[in-house]
Amino acid sequence: MFWHQQATAPAQYADLVLAARRSIKAVLPSARVVLGGVLDAGTNALAFLAAMERAQPGVLKSMDAIGYHPYQENLQVILGRIAALRRPAAPQQGIGGADRDHRDRRE
């Protein structure tokens, strides 16, 4: 699904991924759920994720991993954004406490 840049997209996507997670876990409780397709090309992926979290507090923490597509020309920018996604709390982006690597997930 493609999300156009509109003010409501992060909130709508947060609702969608939470509904999908509930459905997946209802069928297979041990399934790992990945927030997919976060694109970082001409958009600010960290701001989008922060807006999702503001709309649905805990949405990022409910995911086992975040699928990130870093389409950037600068490797340092890519590495910096990946580091920001992996931080346990990134208050400057408004993203706090999300598990970003399924290996760190405690169930």
PDB file of N, CA and C in Angstrom:
ATOM      1  N   MET A   1       0.842  -1.167   0.000  1.00  0.00           N
ATOM      2  CA  MET A   1       0.000   0.000   0.000  1.00  0.00           C
ATOM      3  C   MET A   1       0.888   1.230   0.000  1.00  0.00           C
ATOM      4  N   PHE A   2       0.570   2.200  -0.800  1.00  0.00           N
ATOM      5  CA  PHE A   2       1.348   3.428  -0.898  1.00  0.00           C
ATOM      6  C   PHE A   2       0.654   4.521  -0.101  1.00  0.00           C
ATOM      7  N   TRP A   3       1.414   5.204   0.708  1.00  0.00           N
ATOM      8  CA  TRP A   3       0.867   6.297   1.525  1.00  0.00           C
ATOM      9  C   TRP A   3       1.349   7.619   0.956  1.00  0.00           C
ATOM     10  N   HIS A   4       0.429   8.382   0.428  1.00  0.00           N
ATOM     11  CA  HIS A   4       0.756   9.706  -0.088  1.00  0.00           C
ATOM     12  C   HIS A   4       1.104  10.613   1.086  1.00  0.00           C
ATOM     13  N   GLN A   5       1.876  11.634   0.802  1.00  0.00           N
ATOM     14  CA  GLN A   5       2.222  12.584   1.858  1.00  0.00           C
ATOM     15  C   GLN A   5       1.011  13.446   2.162  1.00  0.00           C
ATOM     16  N   GLN A   6       0.332  13.094   3.228  1.00  0.00           N
ATOM     17  CA  GLN A   6      -0.806  13.875   3.698  1.00  0.00           C
ATOM     18  C   GLN A   6      -0.754  13.859   5.217  1.00  0.00           C
ATOM     19  N   ALA A   7      -1.384  14.815   5.818  1.00  0.00           N
ATOM     20  CA  ALA A   7      -1.298  14.975   7.263  1.00  0.00           C
ATOM     21  C   ALA A   7      -1.809  13.756   8.029  1.00  0.00           C
ATOM     22  N   THR A   8      -2.793  13.049   7.498  1.00  0.00           N
ATOM     23  CA  THR A   8      -3.400  11.933   8.222  1.00  0.00           C
ATOM     24  C   THR A   8      -2.732  10.582   7.956  1.00  0.00           C
ATOM     25  N   ALA A   9      -1.790  10.515   7.031  1.00  0.00           N
ATOM     26  CA  ALA A   9      -1.186   9.228   6.652  1.00  0.00           C
ATOM     27  C   ALA A   9      -0.555   8.486   7.834  1.00  0.00           C
ATOM     28  N   PRO A  10       0.245   9.129   8.705  1.00  0.00           N
ATOM     29  CA  PRO A  10       0.845   8.379   9.819  1.00  0.00           C
ATOM     30  C   PRO A  10      -0.209   7.775  10.762  1.00  0.00           C
ATOM     31  N   ALA A  11      -1.238   8.515  11.059  1.00  0.00           N
ATOM     32  CA  ALA A  11      -2.288   8.006  11.949  1.00  0.00           C
ATOM     33  C   ALA A  11      -3.043   6.852  11.292  1.00  0.00           C
ATOM     34  N   GLN A  12      -3.336   6.986  10.009  1.00  0.00           N
ATOM     35  CA  GLN A  12      -4.041   5.917   9.298  1.00  0.00           C
ATOM     36  C   GLN A  12      -3.177   4.663   9.211  1.00  0.00           C
ATOM     37  N   TYR A  13      -1.895   4.843   8.957  1.00  0.00           N
ATOM     38  CA  TYR A  13      -0.994   3.694   8.873  1.00  0.00           C
ATOM     39  C   TYR A  13      -0.847   3.037  10.238  1.00  0.00           C
ATOM     40  N   ALA A  14      -0.771   3.829  11.296  1.00  0.00           N
ATOM     41  CA  ALA A  14      -0.690   3.271  12.658  1.00  0.00           C
ATOM     42  C   ALA A  14      -1.917   2.415  12.953  1.00  0.00           C
ATOM     43  N   ASP A  15      -3.090   2.921  12.602  1.00  0.00           N
ATOM     44  CA  ASP A  15      -4.323   2.143  12.798  1.00  0.00           C
ATOM     45  C   ASP A  15      -4.272   0.833  12.016  1.00  0.00           C
ATOM     46  N   LEU A  16      -3.802   0.912  10.769  1.00  0.00           N
ATOM     47  CA  LEU A  16      -3.739  -0.265   9.910  1.00  0.00           C
ATOM     48  C   LEU A  16      -2.781  -1.316  10.466  1.00  0.00           C
ATOM     49  N   VAL A  17      -1.579  -0.898  10.875  1.00  0.00           N
ATOM     50  CA  VAL A  17      -0.612  -1.892  11.346  1.00  0.00           C
ATOM     51  C   VAL A  17      -1.056  -2.503  12.682  1.00  0.00           C
ATOM     52  N   LEU A  18      -1.721  -1.725  13.528  1.00  0.00           N
ATOM     53  CA  LEU A  18      -2.225  -2.305  14.785  1.00  0.00           C
ATOM     54  C   LEU A  18      -3.340  -3.318  14.510  1.00  0.00           C
ATOM     55  N   ALA A  19      -4.217  -3.005  13.573  1.00  0.00           N
ATOM     56  CA  ALA A  19      -5.286  -3.951  13.212  1.00  0.00           C
ATOM     57  C   ALA A  19      -4.686  -5.219  12.597  1.00  0.00           C
ATOM     58  N   ALA A  20      -3.687  -5.046  11.733  1.00  0.00           N
ATOM     59  CA  ALA A  20      -3.034  -6.203  11.129  1.00  0.00           C
ATOM     60  C   ALA A  20      -2.346  -7.045  12.196  1.00  0.00           C
ATOM     61  N   ARG A  21      -1.676  -6.394  13.146  1.00  0.00           N
ATOM     62  CA  ARG A  21      -0.997  -7.121  14.221  1.00  0.00           C
ATOM     63  C   ARG A  21      -1.993  -7.948  15.040  1.00  0.00           C
ATOM     64  N   ARG A  22      -3.112  -7.330  15.380  1.00  0.00           N
ATOM     65  CA  ARG A  22      -4.143  -8.064  16.146  1.00  0.00           C
ATOM     66  C   ARG A  22      -4.613  -9.295  15.375  1.00  0.00           C
ATOM     67  N   SER A  23      -4.853  -9.136  14.081  1.00  0.00           N
ATOM     68  CA  SER A  23      -5.324 -10.247  13.253  1.00  0.00           C
ATOM     69  C   SER A  23      -4.272 -11.348  13.145  1.00  0.00           C
ATOM     70  N   ILE A  24      -3.039 -10.958  12.931  1.00  0.00           N
ATOM     71  CA  ILE A  24      -1.953 -11.944  12.817  1.00  0.00           C
ATOM     72  C   ILE A  24      -1.789 -12.711  14.124  1.00  0.00           C
ATOM     73  N   LYS A  25      -1.747 -11.988  15.237  1.00  0.00           N
ATOM     74  CA  LYS A  25      -1.539 -12.632  16.536  1.00  0.00           C
ATOM     75  C   LYS A  25      -2.730 -13.509  16.927  1.00  0.00           C
ATOM     76  N   ALA A  26      -3.925 -13.180  16.446  1.00  0.00           N
ATOM     77  CA  ALA A  26      -5.103 -14.008  16.734  1.00  0.00           C
ATOM     78  C   ALA A  26      -4.973 -15.383  16.083  1.00  0.00           C
ATOM     79  N   VAL A  27      -4.348 -15.426  14.927  1.00  0.00           N
ATOM     80  CA  VAL A  27      -4.173 -16.681  14.200  1.00  0.00           C
ATOM     81  C   VAL A  27      -2.911 -17.409  14.640  1.00  0.00           C
ATOM     82  N   LEU A  28      -1.833 -16.657  14.837  1.00  0.00           N
ATOM     83  CA  LEU A  28      -0.548 -17.247  15.181  1.00  0.00           C
ATOM     84  C   LEU A  28       0.147 -16.369  16.230  1.00  0.00           C
ATOM     85  N   PRO A  29      -0.135 -16.617  17.509  1.00  0.00           N
ATOM     86  CA  PRO A  29       0.401 -15.760  18.570  1.00  0.00           C
ATOM     87  C   PRO A  29       1.928 -15.630  18.582  1.00  0.00           C
ATOM     88  N   SER A  30       2.640 -16.619  18.082  1.00  0.00           N
ATOM     89  CA  SER A  30       4.103 -16.564  18.097  1.00  0.00           C
ATOM     90  C   SER A  30       4.690 -15.828  16.888  1.00  0.00           C
ATOM     91  N   ALA A  31       3.842 -15.382  15.979  1.00  0.00           N
ATOM     92  CA  ALA A  31       4.329 -14.706  14.769  1.00  0.00           C
ATOM     93  C   ALA A  31       5.058 -13.419  15.118  1.00  0.00           C
ATOM     94  N   ARG A  32       6.096 -13.133  14.363  1.00  0.00           N
ATOM     95  CA  ARG A  32       6.810 -11.863  14.468  1.00  0.00           C
ATOM     96  C   ARG A  32       6.157 -10.892  13.494  1.00  0.00           C
ATOM     97  N   VAL A  33       5.872  -9.700  13.970  1.00  0.00           N
ATOM     98  CA  VAL A  33       5.190  -8.711  13.140  1.00  0.00           C
ATOM     99  C   VAL A  33       6.169  -7.577  12.830  1.00  0.00           C
ATOM    100  N   VAL A  34       6.330  -7.316  11.538  1.00  0.00           N
ATOM    101  CA  VAL A  34       7.270  -6.292  11.083  1.00  0.00           C
ATOM    102  C   VAL A  34       6.498  -5.128  10.480  1.00  0.00           C
ATOM    103  N   LEU A  35       6.802  -3.934  10.950  1.00  0.00           N
ATOM    104  CA  LEU A  35       6.257  -2.733  10.344  1.00  0.00           C
ATOM    105  C   LEU A  35       7.018  -2.564   9.030  1.00  0.00           C
ATOM    106  N   GLY A  36       6.323  -2.683   7.923  1.00  0.00           N
ATOM    107  CA  GLY A  36       7.018  -2.786   6.652  1.00  0.00           C
ATOM    108  C   GLY A  36       7.065  -1.524   5.834  1.00  0.00           C
ATOM    109  N   GLY A  37       8.118  -1.461   5.050  1.00  0.00           N
ATOM    110  CA  GLY A  37       8.204  -0.490   3.982  1.00  0.00           C
ATOM    111  C   GLY A  37       8.345   0.958   4.369  1.00  0.00           C
ATOM    112  N   VAL A  38       9.067   1.272   5.435  1.00  0.00           N
ATOM    113  CA  VAL A  38       9.284   2.670   5.775  1.00  0.00           C
ATOM    114  C   VAL A  38      10.310   3.224   4.780  1.00  0.00           C
ATOM    115  N   LEU A  39       9.876   4.131   3.947  1.00  0.00           N
ATOM    116  CA  LEU A  39      10.673   4.671   2.861  1.00  0.00           C
ATOM    117  C   LEU A  39      11.332   5.974   3.295  1.00  0.00           C
ATOM    118  N   ASP A  40      12.590   6.130   2.945  1.00  0.00           N
ATOM    119  CA  ASP A  40      13.318   7.351   3.298  1.00  0.00           C
ATOM    120  C   ASP A  40      13.934   7.944   2.029  1.00  0.00           C
ATOM    121  N   ALA A  41      13.067   8.393   1.148  1.00  0.00           N
ATOM    122  CA  ALA A  41      13.525   9.019  -0.097  1.00  0.00           C
ATOM    123  C   ALA A  41      12.595  10.194  -0.384  1.00  0.00           C
ATOM    124  N   GLY A  42      13.084  11.379  -0.137  1.00  0.00           N
ATOM    125  CA  GLY A  42      12.251  12.558  -0.342  1.00  0.00           C
ATOM    126  C   GLY A  42      11.244  12.777   0.770  1.00  0.00           C
ATOM    127  N   THR A  43      11.305  11.950   1.781  1.00  0.00           N
ATOM    128  CA  THR A  43      10.431  12.091   2.945  1.00  0.00           C
ATOM    129  C   THR A  43      11.307  11.965   4.192  1.00  0.00           C
ATOM    130  N   ASN A  44      10.739  12.221   5.329  1.00  0.00           N
ATOM    131  CA  ASN A  44      11.462  12.061   6.577  1.00  0.00           C
ATOM    132  C   ASN A  44      10.862  10.867   7.308  1.00  0.00           C
ATOM    133  N   ALA A  45      11.499   9.711   7.171  1.00  0.00           N
ATOM    134  CA  ALA A  45      10.980   8.474   7.758  1.00  0.00           C
ATOM    135  C   ALA A  45      10.872   8.579   9.270  1.00  0.00           C
ATOM    136  N   LEU A  46      11.857   9.204   9.920  1.00  0.00           N
ATOM    137  CA  LEU A  46      11.818   9.317  11.376  1.00  0.00           C
ATOM    138  C   LEU A  46      10.640  10.173  11.825  1.00  0.00           C
ATOM    139  N   ALA A  47      10.361  11.237  11.097  1.00  0.00           N
ATOM    140  CA  ALA A  47       9.209  12.083  11.432  1.00  0.00           C
ATOM    141  C   ALA A  47       7.903  11.323  11.222  1.00  0.00           C
ATOM    142  N   PHE A  48       7.838  10.511  10.165  1.00  0.00           N
ATOM    143  CA  PHE A  48       6.640   9.714   9.904  1.00  0.00           C
ATOM    144  C   PHE A  48       6.396   8.730  11.048  1.00  0.00           C
ATOM    145  N   LEU A  49       7.466   8.044  11.481  1.00  0.00           N
ATOM    146  CA  LEU A  49       7.342   7.095  12.595  1.00  0.00           C
ATOM    147  C   LEU A  49       6.954   7.810  13.884  1.00  0.00           C
ATOM    148  N   ALA A  50       7.533   8.979  14.120  1.00  0.00           N
ATOM    149  CA  ALA A  50       7.187   9.754  15.316  1.00  0.00           C
ATOM    150  C   ALA A  50       5.712  10.160  15.290  1.00  0.00           C
ATOM    151  N   ALA A  51       5.220  10.538  14.120  1.00  0.00           N
ATOM    152  CA  ALA A  51       3.804  10.893  13.985  1.00  0.00           C
ATOM    153  C   ALA A  51       2.905   9.685  14.201  1.00  0.00           C
ATOM    154  N   MET A  52       3.351   8.521  13.736  1.00  0.00           N
ATOM    155  CA  MET A  52       2.599   7.292  14.015  1.00  0.00           C
ATOM    156  C   MET A  52       2.503   7.059  15.517  1.00  0.00           C
ATOM    157  N   GLU A  53       3.611   7.234  16.205  1.00  0.00           N
ATOM    158  CA  GLU A  53       3.656   7.009  17.651  1.00  0.00           C
ATOM    159  C   GLU A  53       2.790   8.017  18.395  1.00  0.00           C
ATOM    160  N   ARG A  54       2.783   9.263  17.940  1.00  0.00           N
ATOM    161  CA  ARG A  54       1.914  10.272  18.573  1.00  0.00           C
ATOM    162  C   ARG A  54       0.450   9.916  18.376  1.00  0.00           C
ATOM    163  N   ALA A  55       0.115   9.411  17.199  1.00  0.00           N
ATOM    164  CA  ALA A  55      -1.281   9.061  16.900  1.00  0.00           C
ATOM    165  C   ALA A  55      -1.739   7.833  17.670  1.00  0.00           C
ATOM    166  N   GLN A  56      -0.851   6.860  17.812  1.00  0.00           N
ATOM    167  CA  GLN A  56      -1.171   5.595  18.499  1.00  0.00           C
ATOM    168  C   GLN A  56       0.004   5.244  19.416  1.00  0.00           C
ATOM    169  N   PRO A  57       0.049   5.831  20.620  1.00  0.00           N
ATOM    170  CA  PRO A  57       1.173   5.550  21.519  1.00  0.00           C
ATOM    171  C   PRO A  57       1.365   4.038  21.716  1.00  0.00           C
ATOM    172  N   GLY A  58       2.604   3.604  21.534  1.00  0.00           N
ATOM    173  CA  GLY A  58       2.918   2.191  21.692  1.00  0.00           C
ATOM    174  C   GLY A  58       2.934   1.405  20.394  1.00  0.00           C
ATOM    175  N   VAL A  59       2.528   2.030  19.285  1.00  0.00           N
ATOM    176  CA  VAL A  59       2.469   1.299  18.013  1.00  0.00           C
ATOM    177  C   VAL A  59       3.848   0.769  17.616  1.00  0.00           C
ATOM    178  N   LEU A  60       4.886   1.554  17.787  1.00  0.00           N
ATOM    179  CA  LEU A  60       6.214   1.096  17.389  1.00  0.00           C
ATOM    180  C   LEU A  60       6.713  -0.006  18.311  1.00  0.00           C
ATOM    181  N   LYS A  61       6.420   0.116  19.580  1.00  0.00           N
ATOM    182  CA  LYS A  61       6.836  -0.909  20.541  1.00  0.00           C
ATOM    183  C   LYS A  61       6.123  -2.237  20.278  1.00  0.00           C
ATOM    184  N   SER A  62       4.939  -2.177  19.697  1.00  0.00           N
ATOM    185  CA  SER A  62       4.192  -3.405  19.428  1.00  0.00           C
ATOM    186  C   SER A  62       4.766  -4.188  18.239  1.00  0.00           C
ATOM    187  N   MET A  63       5.611  -3.568  17.458  1.00  0.00           N
ATOM    188  CA  MET A  63       6.220  -4.228  16.306  1.00  0.00           C
ATOM    189  C   MET A  63       7.494  -4.956  16.726  1.00  0.00           C
ATOM    190  N   ASP A  64       7.764  -6.080  16.107  1.00  0.00           N
ATOM    191  CA  ASP A  64       8.984  -6.829  16.389  1.00  0.00           C
ATOM    192  C   ASP A  64      10.184  -6.264  15.645  1.00  0.00           C
ATOM    193  N   ALA A  65       9.940  -5.583  14.551  1.00  0.00           N
ATOM    194  CA  ALA A  65      11.009  -4.970  13.765  1.00  0.00           C
ATOM    195  C   ALA A  65      10.389  -3.919  12.851  1.00  0.00           C
ATOM    196  N   ILE A  66      11.256  -3.065  12.324  1.00  0.00           N
ATOM    197  CA  ILE A  66      10.826  -2.048  11.378  1.00  0.00           C
ATOM    198  C   ILE A  66      11.585  -2.276  10.075  1.00  0.00           C
ATOM    199  N   GLY A  67      10.850  -2.487   8.987  1.00  0.00           N
ATOM    200  CA  GLY A  67      11.473  -2.617   7.678  1.00  0.00           C
ATOM    201  C   GLY A  67      11.758  -1.228   7.127  1.00  0.00           C
ATOM    202  N   TYR A  68      13.014  -0.931   6.889  1.00  0.00           N
ATOM    203  CA  TYR A  68      13.442   0.414   6.513  1.00  0.00           C
ATOM    204  C   TYR A  68      14.139   0.380   5.160  1.00  0.00           C
ATOM    205  N   HIS A  69      13.723   1.254   4.261  1.00  0.00           N
ATOM    206  CA  HIS A  69      14.294   1.353   2.916  1.00  0.00           C
ATOM    207  C   HIS A  69      15.032   2.691   2.809  1.00  0.00           C
ATOM    208  N   PRO A  70      16.336   2.693   3.042  1.00  0.00           N
ATOM    209  CA  PRO A  70      17.088   3.957   3.082  1.00  0.00           C
ATOM    210  C   PRO A  70      17.607   4.395   1.709  1.00  0.00           C
ATOM    211  N   TYR A  71      16.733   4.887   0.876  1.00  0.00           N
ATOM    212  CA  TYR A  71      17.154   5.318  -0.457  1.00  0.00           C
ATOM    213  C   TYR A  71      17.779   6.701  -0.365  1.00  0.00           C
ATOM    214  N   GLN A  72      19.037   6.728  -0.028  1.00  0.00           N
ATOM    215  CA  GLN A  72      19.812   7.958   0.086  1.00  0.00           C
ATOM    216  C   GLN A  72      21.106   7.773  -0.692  1.00  0.00           C
ATOM    217  N   GLU A  73      21.682   8.848  -1.137  1.00  0.00           N
ATOM    218  CA  GLU A  73      22.947   8.762  -1.848  1.00  0.00           C
ATOM    219  C   GLU A  73      24.139   8.809  -0.897  1.00  0.00           C
ATOM    220  N   ASN A  74      23.924   9.264   0.312  1.00  0.00           N
ATOM    221  CA  ASN A  74      25.003   9.461   1.254  1.00  0.00           C
ATOM    222  C   ASN A  74      24.983   8.361   2.311  1.00  0.00           C
ATOM    223  N   LEU A  75      26.037   7.547   2.340  1.00  0.00           N
ATOM    224  CA  LEU A  75      26.107   6.438   3.282  1.00  0.00           C
ATOM    225  C   LEU A  75      26.049   6.917   4.731  1.00  0.00           C
ATOM    226  N   GLN A  76      26.665   8.038   5.040  1.00  0.00           N
ATOM    227  CA  GLN A  76      26.650   8.559   6.421  1.00  0.00           C
ATOM    228  C   GLN A  76      25.232   8.904   6.856  1.00  0.00           C
ATOM    229  N   VAL A  77      24.433   9.440   5.948  1.00  0.00           N
ATOM    230  CA  VAL A  77      23.032   9.738   6.261  1.00  0.00           C
ATOM    231  C   VAL A  77      22.281   8.442   6.554  1.00  0.00           C
ATOM    232  N   ILE A  78      22.507   7.443   5.724  1.00  0.00           N
ATOM    233  CA  ILE A  78      21.848   6.143   5.923  1.00  0.00           C
ATOM    234  C   ILE A  78      22.221   5.564   7.285  1.00  0.00           C
ATOM    235  N   LEU A  79      23.502   5.519   7.583  1.00  0.00           N
ATOM    236  CA  LEU A  79      23.961   4.953   8.858  1.00  0.00           C
ATOM    237  C   LEU A  79      23.439   5.744  10.049  1.00  0.00           C
ATOM    238  N   GLY A  80      23.364   7.055   9.923  1.00  0.00           N
ATOM    239  CA  GLY A  80      22.824   7.884  10.999  1.00  0.00           C
ATOM    240  C   GLY A  80      21.352   7.609  11.256  1.00  0.00           C
ATOM    241  N   ARG A  81      20.595   7.429  10.195  1.00  0.00           N
ATOM    242  CA  ARG A  81      19.158   7.152  10.362  1.00  0.00           C
ATOM    243  C   ARG A  81      18.923   5.745  10.917  1.00  0.00           C
ATOM    244  N   ILE A  82      19.726   4.792  10.489  1.00  0.00           N
ATOM    245  CA  ILE A  82      19.602   3.448  11.050  1.00  0.00           C
ATOM    246  C   ILE A  82      19.931   3.483  12.537  1.00  0.00           C
ATOM    247  N   ALA A  83      20.962   4.214  12.911  1.00  0.00           N
ATOM    248  CA  ALA A  83      21.312   4.345  14.335  1.00  0.00           C
ATOM    249  C   ALA A  83      20.168   4.973  15.118  1.00  0.00           C
ATOM    250  N   ALA A  84      19.512   5.972  14.541  1.00  0.00           N
ATOM    251  CA  ALA A  84      18.377   6.612  15.216  1.00  0.00           C
ATOM    252  C   ALA A  84      17.226   5.629  15.395  1.00  0.00           C
ATOM    253  N   LEU A  85      16.996   4.782  14.396  1.00  0.00           N
ATOM    254  CA  LEU A  85      15.930   3.783  14.511  1.00  0.00           C
ATOM    255  C   LEU A  85      16.246   2.745  15.575  1.00  0.00           C
ATOM    256  N   ARG A  86      17.506   2.465  15.790  1.00  0.00           N
ATOM    257  CA  ARG A  86      17.901   1.434  16.758  1.00  0.00           C
ATOM    258  C   ARG A  86      17.986   1.945  18.189  1.00  0.00           C
ATOM    259  N   ARG A  87      18.022   3.259  18.382  1.00  0.00           N
ATOM    260  CA  ARG A  87      18.100   3.799  19.738  1.00  0.00           C
ATOM    261  C   ARG A  87      16.887   3.370  20.544  1.00  0.00           C
ATOM    262  N   PRO A  88      17.107   2.988  21.809  1.00  0.00           N
ATOM    263  CA  PRO A  88      15.957   2.593  22.640  1.00  0.00           C
ATOM    264  C   PRO A  88      14.980   3.740  22.838  1.00  0.00           C
ATOM    265  N   ALA A  89      15.458   4.955  22.819  1.00  0.00           N
ATOM    266  CA  ALA A  89      14.570   6.115  22.919  1.00  0.00           C
ATOM    267  C   ALA A  89      15.232   7.239  22.132  1.00  0.00           C
ATOM    268  N   ALA A  90      14.465   7.842  21.264  1.00  0.00           N
ATOM    269  CA  ALA A  90      14.998   8.948  20.469  1.00  0.00           C
ATOM    270  C   ALA A  90      14.069  10.142  20.618  1.00  0.00           C
ATOM    271  N   PRO A  91      14.151  10.830  21.758  1.00  0.00           N
ATOM    272  CA  PRO A  91      13.184  11.900  22.026  1.00  0.00           C
ATOM    273  C   PRO A  91      13.223  13.044  21.019  1.00  0.00           C
ATOM    274  N   GLN A  92      14.385  13.296  20.407  1.00  0.00           N
ATOM    275  CA  GLN A  92      14.434  14.388  19.435  1.00  0.00           C
ATOM    276  C   GLN A  92      13.550  14.103  18.238  1.00  0.00           C
ATOM    277  N   GLN A  93      13.312  12.836  17.924  1.00  0.00           N
ATOM    278  CA  GLN A  93      12.387  12.490  16.851  1.00  0.00           C
ATOM    279  C   GLN A  93      10.995  12.157  17.405  1.00  0.00           C
ATOM    280  N   GLY A  94      10.858  12.073  18.714  1.00  0.00           N
ATOM    281  CA  GLY A  94       9.580  11.714  19.305  1.00  0.00           C
ATOM    282  C   GLY A  94       9.308  10.225  19.275  1.00  0.00           C
ATOM    283  N   ILE A  95      10.351   9.421  19.042  1.00  0.00           N
ATOM    284  CA  ILE A  95      10.188   7.972  18.991  1.00  0.00           C
ATOM    285  C   ILE A  95      10.804   7.409  20.251  1.00  0.00           C
ATOM    286  N   GLY A  96      10.018   6.777  21.078  1.00  0.00           N
ATOM    287  CA  GLY A  96      10.561   6.255  22.314  1.00  0.00           C
ATOM    288  C   GLY A  96      10.232   4.806  22.550  1.00  0.00           C
ATOM    289  N   GLY A  97      11.245   4.041  22.888  1.00  0.00           N
ATOM    290  CA  GLY A  97      11.054   2.707  23.402  1.00  0.00           C
ATOM    291  C   GLY A  97      10.692   1.628  22.412  1.00  0.00           C
ATOM    292  N   ALA A  98      10.721   1.873  21.138  1.00  0.00           N
ATOM    293  CA  ALA A  98      10.334   0.824  20.191  1.00  0.00           C
ATOM    294  C   ALA A  98      11.446  -0.204  20.062  1.00  0.00           C
ATOM    295  N   ASP A  99      11.075  -1.471  20.057  1.00  0.00           N
ATOM    296  CA  ASP A  99      12.036  -2.536  19.777  1.00  0.00           C
ATOM    297  C   ASP A  99      12.291  -2.507  18.284  1.00  0.00           C
ATOM    298  N   ARG A 100      13.523  -2.309  17.899  1.00  0.00           N
ATOM    299  CA  ARG A 100      13.822  -2.192  16.494  1.00  0.00           C
ATOM    300  C   ARG A 100      14.523  -3.404  15.932  1.00  0.00           C
ATOM    301  N   ASP A 101      14.842  -4.355  16.785  1.00  0.00           N
ATOM    302  CA  ASP A 101      15.536  -5.544  16.322  1.00  0.00           C
ATOM    303  C   ASP A 101      14.903  -6.732  17.033  1.00  0.00           C
ATOM    304  N   HIS A 102      14.363  -7.668  16.275  1.00  0.00           N
ATOM    305  CA  HIS A 102      13.622  -8.772  16.884  1.00  0.00           C
ATOM    306  C   HIS A 102      14.486  -9.580  17.842  1.00  0.00           C
ATOM    307  N   ARG A 103      15.808  -9.535  17.682  1.00  0.00           N
ATOM    308  CA  ARG A 103      16.663 -10.308  18.584  1.00  0.00           C
ATOM    309  C   ARG A 103      16.643  -9.752  19.999  1.00  0.00           C
ATOM    310  N   ASP A 104      16.251  -8.474  20.154  1.00  0.00           N
ATOM    311  CA  ASP A 104      16.190  -7.878  21.478  1.00  0.00           C
ATOM    312  C   ASP A 104      14.805  -7.993  22.107  1.00  0.00           C
ATOM    313  N   ARG A 105      13.877  -8.541  21.380  1.00  0.00           N
ATOM    314  CA  ARG A 105      12.483  -8.608  21.834  1.00  0.00           C
ATOM    315  C   ARG A 105      12.343  -9.571  23.005  1.00  0.00           C
ATOM    316  N   ARG A 106      11.711  -9.129  24.066  1.00  0.00           N
ATOM    317  CA  ARG A 106      11.459  -9.957  25.249  1.00  0.00           C
ATOM    318  C   ARG A 106       9.964 -10.287  25.291  1.00  0.00           C
ATOM    319  N   GLU A 107       9.627 -11.560  25.307  1.00  0.00           N
ATOM    320  CA  GLU A 107       8.202 -11.930  25.331  1.00  0.00           C
ATOM    321  C   GLU A 107       7.901 -12.779  26.517  1.00  0.00           C
TER     322      GLU A 107
END
